[in-house]
PDB file of C-alpha atoms in Angstrom:
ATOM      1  CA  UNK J   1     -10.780 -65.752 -16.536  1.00 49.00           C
ATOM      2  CA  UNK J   2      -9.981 -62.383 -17.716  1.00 52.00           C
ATOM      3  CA  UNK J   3     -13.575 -61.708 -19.270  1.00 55.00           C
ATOM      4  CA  UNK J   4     -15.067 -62.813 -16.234  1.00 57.00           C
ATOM      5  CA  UNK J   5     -13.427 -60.386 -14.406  1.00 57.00           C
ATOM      6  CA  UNK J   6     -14.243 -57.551 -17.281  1.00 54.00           C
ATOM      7  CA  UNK J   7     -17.540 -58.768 -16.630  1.00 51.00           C
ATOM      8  CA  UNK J   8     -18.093 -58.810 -12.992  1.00 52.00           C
ATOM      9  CA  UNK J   9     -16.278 -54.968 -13.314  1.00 52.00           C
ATOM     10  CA  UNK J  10     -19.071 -54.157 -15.973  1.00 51.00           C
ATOM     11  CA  UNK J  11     -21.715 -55.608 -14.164  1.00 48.00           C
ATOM     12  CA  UNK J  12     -20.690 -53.790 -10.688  1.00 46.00           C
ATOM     13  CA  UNK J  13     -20.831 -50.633 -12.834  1.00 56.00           C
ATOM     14  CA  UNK J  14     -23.998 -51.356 -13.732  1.00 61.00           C
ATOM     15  CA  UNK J  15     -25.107 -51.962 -10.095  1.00 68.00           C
ATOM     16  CA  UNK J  16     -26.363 -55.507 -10.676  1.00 66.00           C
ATOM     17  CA  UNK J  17     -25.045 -58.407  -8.726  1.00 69.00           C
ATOM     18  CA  UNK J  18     -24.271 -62.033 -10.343  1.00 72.00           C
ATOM     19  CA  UNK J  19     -27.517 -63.147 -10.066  1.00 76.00           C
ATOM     20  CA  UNK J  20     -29.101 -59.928 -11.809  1.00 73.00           C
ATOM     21  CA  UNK J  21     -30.524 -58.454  -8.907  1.00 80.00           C
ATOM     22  CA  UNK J  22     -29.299 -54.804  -7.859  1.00 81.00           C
ATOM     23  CA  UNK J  23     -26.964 -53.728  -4.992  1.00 77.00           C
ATOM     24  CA  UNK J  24     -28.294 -52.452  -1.827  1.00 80.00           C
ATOM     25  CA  UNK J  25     -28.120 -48.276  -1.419  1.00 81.00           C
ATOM     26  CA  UNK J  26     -25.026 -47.376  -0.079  1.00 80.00           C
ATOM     27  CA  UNK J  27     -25.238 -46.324   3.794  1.00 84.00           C
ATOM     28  CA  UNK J  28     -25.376 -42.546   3.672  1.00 84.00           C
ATOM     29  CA  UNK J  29     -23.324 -40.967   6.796  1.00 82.00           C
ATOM     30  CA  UNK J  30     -25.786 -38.140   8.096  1.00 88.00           C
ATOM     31  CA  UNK J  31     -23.983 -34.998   9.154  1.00 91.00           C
ATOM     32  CA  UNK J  32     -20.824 -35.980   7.192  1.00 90.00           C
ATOM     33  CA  UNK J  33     -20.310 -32.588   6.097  1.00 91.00           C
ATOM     34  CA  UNK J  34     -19.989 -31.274  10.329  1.00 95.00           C
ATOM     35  CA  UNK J  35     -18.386 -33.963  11.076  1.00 94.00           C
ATOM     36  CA  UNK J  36     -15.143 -33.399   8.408  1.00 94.00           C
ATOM     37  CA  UNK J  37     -15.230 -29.479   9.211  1.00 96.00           C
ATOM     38  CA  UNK J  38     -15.236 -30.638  12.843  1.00 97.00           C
ATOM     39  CA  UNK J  39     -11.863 -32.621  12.519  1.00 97.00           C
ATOM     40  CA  UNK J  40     -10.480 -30.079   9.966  1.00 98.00           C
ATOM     41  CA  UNK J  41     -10.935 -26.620  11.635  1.00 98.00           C
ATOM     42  CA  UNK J  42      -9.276 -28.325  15.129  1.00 98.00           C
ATOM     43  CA  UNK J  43      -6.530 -29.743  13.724  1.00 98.00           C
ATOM     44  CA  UNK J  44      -5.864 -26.321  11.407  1.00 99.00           C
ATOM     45  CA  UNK J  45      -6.219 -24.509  14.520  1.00 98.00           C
ATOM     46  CA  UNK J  46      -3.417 -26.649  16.479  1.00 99.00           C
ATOM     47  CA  UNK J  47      -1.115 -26.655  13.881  1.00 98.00           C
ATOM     48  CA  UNK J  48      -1.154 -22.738  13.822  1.00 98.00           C
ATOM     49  CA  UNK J  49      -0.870 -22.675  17.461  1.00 98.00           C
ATOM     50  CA  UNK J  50       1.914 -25.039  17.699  1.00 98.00           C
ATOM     51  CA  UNK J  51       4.095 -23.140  14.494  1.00 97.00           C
ATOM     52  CA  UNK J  52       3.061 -19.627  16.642  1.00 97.00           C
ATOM     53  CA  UNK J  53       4.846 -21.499  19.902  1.00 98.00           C
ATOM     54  CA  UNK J  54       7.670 -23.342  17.933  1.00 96.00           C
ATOM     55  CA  UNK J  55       8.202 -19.385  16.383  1.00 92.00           C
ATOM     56  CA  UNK J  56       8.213 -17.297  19.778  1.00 93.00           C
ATOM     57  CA  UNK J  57      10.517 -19.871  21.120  1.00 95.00           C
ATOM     58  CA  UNK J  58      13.469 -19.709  18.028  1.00 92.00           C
ATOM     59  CA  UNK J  59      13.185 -15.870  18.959  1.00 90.00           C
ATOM     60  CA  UNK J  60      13.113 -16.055  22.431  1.00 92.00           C
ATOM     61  CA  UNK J  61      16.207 -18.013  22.609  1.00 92.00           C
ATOM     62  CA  UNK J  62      17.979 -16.061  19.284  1.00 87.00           C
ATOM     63  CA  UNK J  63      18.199 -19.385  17.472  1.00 89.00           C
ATOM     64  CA  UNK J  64      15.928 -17.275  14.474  1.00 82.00           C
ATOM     65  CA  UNK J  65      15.292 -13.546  14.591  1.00 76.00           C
ATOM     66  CA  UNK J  66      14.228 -12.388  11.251  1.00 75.00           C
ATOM     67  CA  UNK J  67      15.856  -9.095  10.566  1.00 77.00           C
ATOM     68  CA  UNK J  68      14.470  -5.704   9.199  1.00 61.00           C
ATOM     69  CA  UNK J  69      15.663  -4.596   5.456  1.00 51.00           C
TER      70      UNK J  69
END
């Protein structure tokens, strides 16, 4: 049992399936690139801008006000 599973791991590898033949091309997202710089950059931008509002409000109520040395 344990070789066969060595085996089907080595044949996967290989890109053959159990009756020799190879897999089928993986499905290739087009655009993938935009698309994850399109969810980063928003997100990135909304955490800033809610760390920015979470800031002016400490000081705005003197809960933080960072002090000059």
């Amino acid at each position: 049992m344990i070789t066969t599973r060595r085996l089907l791991k080595y044949i996967h590898l290989k890109k053959l399936c159990s009756r020799g033949a190879f897999h089928p091309r993986p499905i290739m997202t087009p655009l993938g690139l935009i698309k994850v710089v399109g969810a980063v950059l928003p997100s990135i931008y909304l955490g800033s801008f809610i760390s920015r509002s979470g800031a002016e409000f400490l000081e705005e109520n003197d809960i933080f006000v960072p002090e000059d040395d």
